[in-house]
Amino acid sequence: EVQLLDSGGGLIQPGGSLRLSCEASGFTFISYAMSWVRQAPGKGLEWVSVISGSGGSTYYADSVKGRFTISRDNSMNTLYLQMHGLRAEDTAVYYCAKGGSSLVTRPSFDYWGQGTLVTVSS
Amino acid sequence: QSVLTQPPSASGTPGQRVTISCSGSSSNIGTNYVYWYQQLPGTAPKLLIYRNDQRPSGVPDRFSGSKSGTSASLAISGLRSEDEADYYCAAWDDSLSGPGVFGGGTKLTVL
């Protein structure tokens, strides 16, 4: 059974840093692209970042480029999102999502984590 | 303002057929696959349609997707109360340097 377990969210002051993790199980982790998708309170979905199975290809939304870094440890079946320079507008539930293939260009998320809430506030 | 445009709301009565549109451009829907998601209140989104018109196993055939040019649609037939949810379209956009985009979402109300 595929499972994605998001963690690492919390309350952080503006300008602070946080690292989110997503532990994956039930599938061959290295074979699939993985993404982070966020949802601000009462708002729609935003595809934040995606990483290829090997980790060699990454993309970031303009809203987080230069501040967030996506990475993965295929030996630990874990996806990460390192966030720096956090702003109030980064407040959201962050979901990790499994791609339907190795392709980073397909927003085909067949499994999602339960989400972890990041609140940026002083 | 999302790159993919959806109506903010839609509604129907039980048993009816409703459609939700998703309008884009040549750089996204026009040249890439469209995906649809259903998000029930308080839960993570669920993949409903992939590659324009394919249903994952377990998704009822009441849900169908289509694409024409730079627009796509999600149709729900035999509407049921449990279909009340938010629906999002998504596609890769070749003109962006980042990952793809979601539509703004459509809240479906079953009257």
PDB file of C-alpha atoms in Angstrom:
ATOM      1  CA  GLU A   1       0.000   0.000   0.000  1.00  0.00           C
ATOM      2  CA  VAL A   2       1.362   3.394  -0.997  1.00  0.00           C
ATOM      3  CA  GLN A   3       1.779   5.774   1.932  1.00  0.00           C
ATOM      4  CA  LEU A   4       3.141   9.313   2.126  1.00  0.00           C
ATOM      5  CA  LEU A   5       3.737  10.781   5.576  1.00  0.00           C
ATOM      6  CA  ASP A   6       4.288  14.553   5.640  1.00  0.00           C
ATOM      7  CA  SER A   7       5.913  16.212   8.627  1.00  0.00           C
ATOM      8  CA  GLY A   8       7.870  19.255   9.743  1.00  0.00           C
ATOM      9  CA  GLY A   9       5.268  21.990   9.679  1.00  0.00           C
ATOM     10  CA  GLY A  10       4.682  24.451  12.487  1.00  0.00           C
ATOM     11  CA  LEU A  11       4.605  28.073  13.540  1.00  0.00           C
ATOM     12  CA  ILE A  12       7.592  30.074  12.335  1.00  0.00           C
ATOM     13  CA  GLN A  13       8.424  33.773  12.392  1.00  0.00           C
ATOM     14  CA  PRO A  14       8.790  35.750   9.170  1.00  0.00           C
ATOM     15  CA  GLY A  15      12.274  35.328   7.765  1.00  0.00           C
ATOM     16  CA  GLY A  16      12.704  31.964   9.439  1.00  0.00           C
ATOM     17  CA  SER A  17      13.539  28.570   8.013  1.00  0.00           C
ATOM     18  CA  LEU A  18      11.811  25.208   8.113  1.00  0.00           C
ATOM     19  CA  ARG A  19      12.371  21.802   6.545  1.00  0.00           C
ATOM     20  CA  LEU A  20       9.468  19.606   5.543  1.00  0.00           C
ATOM     21  CA  SER A  21       9.836  15.858   5.102  1.00  0.00           C
ATOM     22  CA  CYS A  22       7.753  13.231   3.351  1.00  0.00           C
ATOM     23  CA  GLU A  23       8.435   9.577   4.118  1.00  0.00           C
ATOM     24  CA  ALA A  24       7.278   7.307   1.312  1.00  0.00           C
ATOM     25  CA  SER A  25       6.532   3.595   1.339  1.00  0.00           C
ATOM     26  CA  GLY A  26       4.797   0.974  -0.764  1.00  0.00           C
ATOM     27  CA  PHE A  27       6.386   1.809  -4.119  1.00  0.00           C
ATOM     28  CA  THR A  28       9.782   2.058  -5.835  1.00  0.00           C
ATOM     29  CA  PHE A  29      10.567   5.600  -4.749  1.00  0.00           C
ATOM     30  CA  ILE A  30      13.375   6.306  -7.217  1.00  0.00           C
ATOM     31  CA  SER A  31      11.121   5.524 -10.184  1.00  0.00           C
ATOM     32  CA  TYR A  32       8.747   8.436  -9.644  1.00  0.00           C
ATOM     33  CA  ALA A  33       8.852  12.198  -9.739  1.00  0.00           C
ATOM     34  CA  MET A  34       7.721  13.791  -6.490  1.00  0.00           C
ATOM     35  CA  SER A  35       6.173  17.180  -5.839  1.00  0.00           C
ATOM     36  CA  TRP A  36       5.167  19.618  -3.149  1.00  0.00           C
ATOM     37  CA  VAL A  37       1.756  21.256  -3.556  1.00  0.00           C
ATOM     38  CA  ARG A  38       0.466  23.848  -1.116  1.00  0.00           C
ATOM     39  CA  GLN A  39      -2.902  25.303  -0.249  1.00  0.00           C
ATOM     40  CA  ALA A  40      -3.268  28.584   1.627  1.00  0.00           C
ATOM     41  CA  PRO A  41      -6.237  28.782   4.022  1.00  0.00           C
ATOM     42  CA  GLY A  42      -9.447  28.990   2.012  1.00  0.00           C
ATOM     43  CA  LYS A  43      -7.543  29.166  -1.276  1.00  0.00           C
ATOM     44  CA  GLY A  44      -6.767  26.908  -4.218  1.00  0.00           C
ATOM     45  CA  LEU A  45      -3.900  24.563  -4.957  1.00  0.00           C
ATOM     46  CA  GLU A  46      -0.427  25.754  -5.962  1.00  0.00           C
ATOM     47  CA  TRP A  47       2.205  23.419  -7.404  1.00  0.00           C
ATOM     48  CA  VAL A  48       5.300  24.595  -5.535  1.00  0.00           C
ATOM     49  CA  SER A  49       8.059  22.316  -6.756  1.00  0.00           C
ATOM     50  CA  VAL A  50       8.809  19.019  -8.494  1.00  0.00           C
ATOM     51  CA  ILE A  51      11.877  16.764  -8.574  1.00  0.00           C
ATOM     52  CA  SER A  52      12.715  13.897 -10.906  1.00  0.00           C
ATOM     53  CA  GLY A  53      13.310  10.386  -9.634  1.00  0.00           C
ATOM     54  CA  SER A  54      17.076  10.724  -9.771  1.00  0.00           C
ATOM     55  CA  GLY A  55      16.955  14.191  -8.256  1.00  0.00           C
ATOM     56  CA  GLY A  56      18.726  15.662 -11.250  1.00  0.00           C
ATOM     57  CA  SER A  57      15.851  17.822 -12.465  1.00  0.00           C
ATOM     58  CA  THR A  58      13.924  20.308 -10.366  1.00  0.00           C
ATOM     59  CA  TYR A  59      11.412  23.082 -10.981  1.00  0.00           C
ATOM     60  CA  TYR A  60      10.111  25.806  -8.688  1.00  0.00           C
ATOM     61  CA  ALA A  61       7.177  28.169  -8.792  1.00  0.00           C
ATOM     62  CA  ASP A  62       8.261  31.787  -9.178  1.00  0.00           C
ATOM     63  CA  SER A  63       6.744  32.531  -5.770  1.00  0.00           C
ATOM     64  CA  VAL A  64       9.352  30.355  -4.003  1.00  0.00           C
ATOM     65  CA  LYS A  65      12.311  30.371  -6.388  1.00  0.00           C
ATOM     66  CA  GLY A  66      15.547  31.190  -4.612  1.00  0.00           C
ATOM     67  CA  ARG A  67      14.035  30.574  -1.167  1.00  0.00           C
ATOM     68  CA  PHE A  68      12.899  26.929  -1.290  1.00  0.00           C
ATOM     69  CA  THR A  69      14.930  23.842  -2.216  1.00  0.00           C
ATOM     70  CA  ILE A  70      13.420  20.468  -3.043  1.00  0.00           C
ATOM     71  CA  SER A  71      15.541  17.355  -2.585  1.00  0.00           C
ATOM     72  CA  ARG A  72      15.188  13.635  -2.069  1.00  0.00           C
ATOM     73  CA  ASP A  73      17.114  10.826  -0.415  1.00  0.00           C
ATOM     74  CA  ASN A  74      16.342   7.720  -2.446  1.00  0.00           C
ATOM     75  CA  SER A  75      18.154   5.495   0.052  1.00  0.00           C
ATOM     76  CA  MET A  76      15.754   6.685   2.758  1.00  0.00           C
ATOM     77  CA  ASN A  77      12.655   6.993   0.512  1.00  0.00           C
ATOM     78  CA  THR A  78      12.226  10.542   1.738  1.00  0.00           C
ATOM     79  CA  LEU A  79      11.350  13.825   0.016  1.00  0.00           C
ATOM     80  CA  TYR A  80      12.307  17.178   1.506  1.00  0.00           C
ATOM     81  CA  LEU A  81      11.439  20.836   1.113  1.00  0.00           C
ATOM     82  CA  GLN A  82      13.898  23.241   2.698  1.00  0.00           C
ATOM     83  CA  MET A  83      12.283  26.644   3.136  1.00  0.00           C
ATOM     84  CA  HIS A  84      14.187  29.848   3.908  1.00  0.00           C
ATOM     85  CA  GLY A  85      13.111  33.465   4.125  1.00  0.00           C
ATOM     86  CA  LEU A  86       9.570  32.482   4.990  1.00  0.00           C
ATOM     87  CA  ARG A  87       6.853  35.069   4.450  1.00  0.00           C
ATOM     88  CA  ALA A  88       3.288  35.392   5.667  1.00  0.00           C
ATOM     89  CA  GLU A  89       2.083  34.439   2.194  1.00  0.00           C
ATOM     90  CA  ASP A  90       3.830  31.068   2.546  1.00  0.00           C
ATOM     91  CA  THR A  91       1.285  30.110   5.207  1.00  0.00           C
ATOM     92  CA  ALA A  92      -0.430  27.000   3.855  1.00  0.00           C
ATOM     93  CA  VAL A  93      -0.949  23.299   4.163  1.00  0.00           C
ATOM     94  CA  TYR A  94       1.898  21.635   2.289  1.00  0.00           C
ATOM     95  CA  TYR A  95       1.224  18.298   0.635  1.00  0.00           C
ATOM     96  CA  CYS A  96       3.776  15.942  -0.837  1.00  0.00           C
ATOM     97  CA  ALA A  97       2.452  14.167  -3.894  1.00  0.00           C
ATOM     98  CA  LYS A  98       3.650  11.176  -5.879  1.00  0.00           C
ATOM     99  CA  GLY A  99       3.858  11.536  -9.637  1.00  0.00           C
ATOM    100  CA  GLY A 100       2.291   8.926 -11.880  1.00  0.00           C
ATOM    101  CA  SER A 101       5.582   8.402 -13.691  1.00  0.00           C
ATOM    102  CA  SER A 102       9.183   9.532 -13.770  1.00  0.00           C
ATOM    103  CA  LEU A 103       8.230  12.560 -15.857  1.00  0.00           C
ATOM    104  CA  VAL A 104       8.341  15.890 -14.048  1.00  0.00           C
ATOM    105  CA  THR A 105       6.105  17.519 -16.666  1.00  0.00           C
ATOM    106  CA  ARG A 106       2.984  15.588 -15.793  1.00  0.00           C
ATOM    107  CA  PRO A 107       0.834  16.918 -12.913  1.00  0.00           C
ATOM    108  CA  SER A 108      -0.501  13.400 -12.394  1.00  0.00           C
ATOM    109  CA  PHE A 109      -0.490  13.064  -8.617  1.00  0.00           C
ATOM    110  CA  ASP A 110      -1.929   9.657  -7.804  1.00  0.00           C
ATOM    111  CA  TYR A 111      -1.091   9.670  -4.099  1.00  0.00           C
ATOM    112  CA  TRP A 112      -0.939  12.515  -1.606  1.00  0.00           C
ATOM    113  CA  GLY A 113       0.318  12.935   1.920  1.00  0.00           C
ATOM    114  CA  GLN A 114      -2.024  14.089   4.641  1.00  0.00           C
ATOM    115  CA  GLY A 115      -0.505  17.574   4.574  1.00  0.00           C
ATOM    116  CA  THR A 116       1.488  19.552   7.105  1.00  0.00           C
ATOM    117  CA  LEU A 117       0.516  23.083   8.131  1.00  0.00           C
ATOM    118  CA  VAL A 118       3.096  25.858   7.951  1.00  0.00           C
ATOM    119  CA  THR A 119       2.105  29.085   9.660  1.00  0.00           C
ATOM    120  CA  VAL A 120       4.342  32.128   9.196  1.00  0.00           C
ATOM    121  CA  SER A 121       3.518  34.748  11.771  1.00  0.00           C
ATOM    122  CA  SER A 122       5.150  36.886  14.422  1.00  0.00           C
TER     123      SER A 122
ATOM    124  CA  GLN B   1      -5.318  35.106 -11.284  1.00  0.00           C
ATOM    125  CA  SER B   2      -4.553  31.553 -12.382  1.00  0.00           C
ATOM    126  CA  VAL B   3      -3.179  30.669 -15.808  1.00  0.00           C
ATOM    127  CA  LEU B   4      -6.003  28.121 -16.078  1.00  0.00           C
ATOM    128  CA  THR B   5      -9.461  29.637 -15.712  1.00  0.00           C
ATOM    129  CA  GLN B   6     -12.306  27.792 -14.031  1.00  0.00           C
ATOM    130  CA  PRO B   7     -15.723  29.072 -12.967  1.00  0.00           C
ATOM    131  CA  PRO B   8     -15.663  29.647  -9.198  1.00  0.00           C
ATOM    132  CA  SER B   9     -18.894  27.756  -8.661  1.00  0.00           C
ATOM    133  CA  ALA B  10     -21.247  25.246 -10.228  1.00  0.00           C
ATOM    134  CA  SER B  11     -24.364  23.524  -9.024  1.00  0.00           C
ATOM    135  CA  GLY B  12     -26.865  20.815  -9.877  1.00  0.00           C
ATOM    136  CA  THR B  13     -29.558  18.623  -8.442  1.00  0.00           C
ATOM    137  CA  PRO B  14     -29.197  14.909  -7.739  1.00  0.00           C
ATOM    138  CA  GLY B  15     -29.232  12.880 -10.944  1.00  0.00           C
ATOM    139  CA  GLN B  16     -28.332  15.825 -13.157  1.00  0.00           C
ATOM    140  CA  ARG B  17     -25.283  16.150 -15.397  1.00  0.00           C
ATOM    141  CA  VAL B  18     -22.946  19.069 -14.731  1.00  0.00           C
ATOM    142  CA  THR B  19     -19.848  20.212 -16.528  1.00  0.00           C
ATOM    143  CA  ILE B  20     -16.918  22.254 -15.250  1.00  0.00           C
ATOM    144  CA  SER B  21     -14.742  24.086 -17.745  1.00  0.00           C
ATOM    145  CA  CYS B  22     -11.035  24.850 -17.674  1.00  0.00           C
ATOM    146  CA  SER B  23      -9.723  27.425 -20.129  1.00  0.00           C
ATOM    147  CA  GLY B  24      -6.050  27.824 -20.907  1.00  0.00           C
ATOM    148  CA  SER B  25      -3.744  28.642 -23.788  1.00  0.00           C
ATOM    149  CA  SER B  26      -1.526  27.074 -26.414  1.00  0.00           C
ATOM    150  CA  SER B  27       1.357  26.770 -23.956  1.00  0.00           C
ATOM    151  CA  ASN B  28      -0.555  24.676 -21.433  1.00  0.00           C
ATOM    152  CA  ILE B  29      -3.797  22.910 -22.371  1.00  0.00           C
ATOM    153  CA  GLY B  30      -3.108  23.375 -26.071  1.00  0.00           C
ATOM    154  CA  THR B  31       0.011  21.198 -25.996  1.00  0.00           C
ATOM    155  CA  ASN B  32      -0.091  19.227 -22.752  1.00  0.00           C
ATOM    156  CA  TYR B  33      -2.323  16.763 -20.971  1.00  0.00           C
ATOM    157  CA  VAL B  34      -4.997  17.963 -18.568  1.00  0.00           C
ATOM    158  CA  TYR B  35      -5.604  16.448 -15.143  1.00  0.00           C
ATOM    159  CA  TRP B  36      -8.583  16.843 -12.821  1.00  0.00           C
ATOM    160  CA  TYR B  37      -8.734  16.596  -9.033  1.00  0.00           C
ATOM    161  CA  GLN B  38     -11.546  16.380  -6.512  1.00  0.00           C
ATOM    162  CA  GLN B  39     -11.027  17.789  -3.031  1.00  0.00           C
ATOM    163  CA  LEU B  40     -13.561  16.982  -0.359  1.00  0.00           C
ATOM    164  CA  PRO B  41     -13.647  19.334   2.650  1.00  0.00           C
ATOM    165  CA  GLY B  42     -10.697  18.832   4.978  1.00  0.00           C
ATOM    166  CA  THR B  43      -9.015  16.194   2.851  1.00  0.00           C
ATOM    167  CA  ALA B  44      -6.160  15.934   0.363  1.00  0.00           C
ATOM    168  CA  PRO B  45      -7.040  16.174  -3.332  1.00  0.00           C
ATOM    169  CA  LYS B  46      -7.815  12.995  -5.261  1.00  0.00           C
ATOM    170  CA  LEU B  47      -6.908  12.332  -8.888  1.00  0.00           C
ATOM    171  CA  LEU B  48     -10.088  11.998 -10.961  1.00  0.00           C
ATOM    172  CA  ILE B  49      -8.910  12.241 -14.562  1.00  0.00           C
ATOM    173  CA  TYR B  50      -5.446  11.940 -16.107  1.00  0.00           C
ATOM    174  CA  ARG B  51      -4.186  12.480 -19.661  1.00  0.00           C
ATOM    175  CA  ASN B  52      -7.329  14.448 -20.585  1.00  0.00           C
ATOM    176  CA  ASP B  53      -9.859  11.632 -20.405  1.00  0.00           C
ATOM    177  CA  GLN B  54      -8.494   8.634 -18.511  1.00  0.00           C
ATOM    178  CA  ARG B  55      -9.953   7.487 -15.206  1.00  0.00           C
ATOM    179  CA  PRO B  56      -7.795   5.895 -12.500  1.00  0.00           C
ATOM    180  CA  SER B  57      -9.088   2.594 -11.202  1.00  0.00           C
ATOM    181  CA  GLY B  58     -11.781   3.134  -8.605  1.00  0.00           C
ATOM    182  CA  VAL B  59     -13.099   6.385 -10.078  1.00  0.00           C
ATOM    183  CA  PRO B  60     -16.725   5.894 -11.157  1.00  0.00           C
ATOM    184  CA  ASP B  61     -17.510   6.203 -14.855  1.00  0.00           C
ATOM    185  CA  ARG B  62     -19.912   9.025 -13.920  1.00  0.00           C
ATOM    186  CA  PHE B  63     -16.806  11.214 -14.154  1.00  0.00           C
ATOM    187  CA  SER B  64     -15.439  11.962 -17.605  1.00  0.00           C
ATOM    188  CA  GLY B  65     -12.937  14.379 -19.063  1.00  0.00           C
ATOM    189  CA  SER B  66     -12.458  15.915 -22.475  1.00  0.00           C
ATOM    190  CA  LYS B  67     -10.199  18.400 -24.189  1.00  0.00           C
ATOM    191  CA  SER B  68     -10.577  20.534 -27.291  1.00  0.00           C
ATOM    192  CA  GLY B  69      -7.977  23.043 -28.365  1.00  0.00           C
ATOM    193  CA  THR B  70      -7.061  25.190 -25.395  1.00  0.00           C
ATOM    194  CA  SER B  71      -9.992  24.185 -23.201  1.00  0.00           C
ATOM    195  CA  ALA B  72     -10.934  21.148 -21.191  1.00  0.00           C
ATOM    196  CA  SER B  73     -14.041  19.982 -19.369  1.00  0.00           C
ATOM    197  CA  LEU B  74     -14.970  17.677 -16.542  1.00  0.00           C
ATOM    198  CA  ALA B  75     -18.428  16.162 -16.728  1.00  0.00           C
ATOM    199  CA  ILE B  76     -20.230  14.524 -13.834  1.00  0.00           C
ATOM    200  CA  SER B  77     -23.363  12.576 -14.683  1.00  0.00           C
ATOM    201  CA  GLY B  78     -25.914  11.155 -12.257  1.00  0.00           C
ATOM    202  CA  LEU B  79     -24.933  13.796  -9.710  1.00  0.00           C
ATOM    203  CA  ARG B  80     -24.844  12.586  -6.106  1.00  0.00           C
ATOM    204  CA  SER B  81     -24.662  14.461  -2.819  1.00  0.00           C
ATOM    205  CA  GLU B  82     -21.186  13.068  -2.156  1.00  0.00           C
ATOM    206  CA  ASP B  83     -19.918  14.808  -5.308  1.00  0.00           C
ATOM    207  CA  GLU B  84     -20.152  18.140  -3.480  1.00  0.00           C
ATOM    208  CA  ALA B  85     -16.515  19.214  -3.426  1.00  0.00           C
ATOM    209  CA  ASP B  86     -13.919  21.502  -4.979  1.00  0.00           C
ATOM    210  CA  TYR B  87     -12.633  20.507  -8.413  1.00  0.00           C
ATOM    211  CA  TYR B  88      -9.314  21.588  -9.924  1.00  0.00           C
ATOM    212  CA  CYS B  89      -7.803  21.221 -13.377  1.00  0.00           C
ATOM    213  CA  ALA B  90      -4.033  21.113 -13.854  1.00  0.00           C
ATOM    214  CA  ALA B  91      -1.565  21.120 -16.724  1.00  0.00           C
ATOM    215  CA  TRP B  92       2.090  21.676 -17.478  1.00  0.00           C
ATOM    216  CA  ASP B  93       2.846  25.078 -19.010  1.00  0.00           C
ATOM    217  CA  ASP B  94       5.709  25.288 -21.523  1.00  0.00           C
ATOM    218  CA  SER B  95       5.978  29.065 -21.149  1.00  0.00           C
ATOM    219  CA  LEU B  96       6.757  28.958 -17.458  1.00  0.00           C
ATOM    220  CA  SER B  97      10.126  28.265 -15.882  1.00  0.00           C
ATOM    221  CA  GLY B  98       8.463  26.550 -12.961  1.00  0.00           C
ATOM    222  CA  PRO B  99       6.264  23.521 -12.584  1.00  0.00           C
ATOM    223  CA  GLY B 100       2.794  23.358 -14.055  1.00  0.00           C
ATOM    224  CA  VAL B 101      -0.306  25.108 -12.896  1.00  0.00           C
ATOM    225  CA  PHE B 102      -3.665  24.448 -11.298  1.00  0.00           C
ATOM    226  CA  GLY B 103      -6.876  26.195 -12.154  1.00  0.00           C
ATOM    227  CA  GLY B 104      -8.414  28.359  -9.479  1.00  0.00           C
ATOM    228  CA  GLY B 105     -10.891  25.651  -8.534  1.00  0.00           C
ATOM    229  CA  THR B 106     -14.644  25.214  -8.863  1.00  0.00           C
ATOM    230  CA  LYS B 107     -16.876  24.615  -5.867  1.00  0.00           C
ATOM    231  CA  LEU B 108     -19.633  22.208  -6.834  1.00  0.00           C
ATOM    232  CA  THR B 109     -22.833  22.389  -4.812  1.00  0.00           C
ATOM    233  CA  VAL B 110     -25.425  19.632  -4.985  1.00  0.00           C
ATOM    234  CA  LEU B 111     -28.777  21.300  -4.353  1.00  0.00           C
TER     235      LEU B 111
END
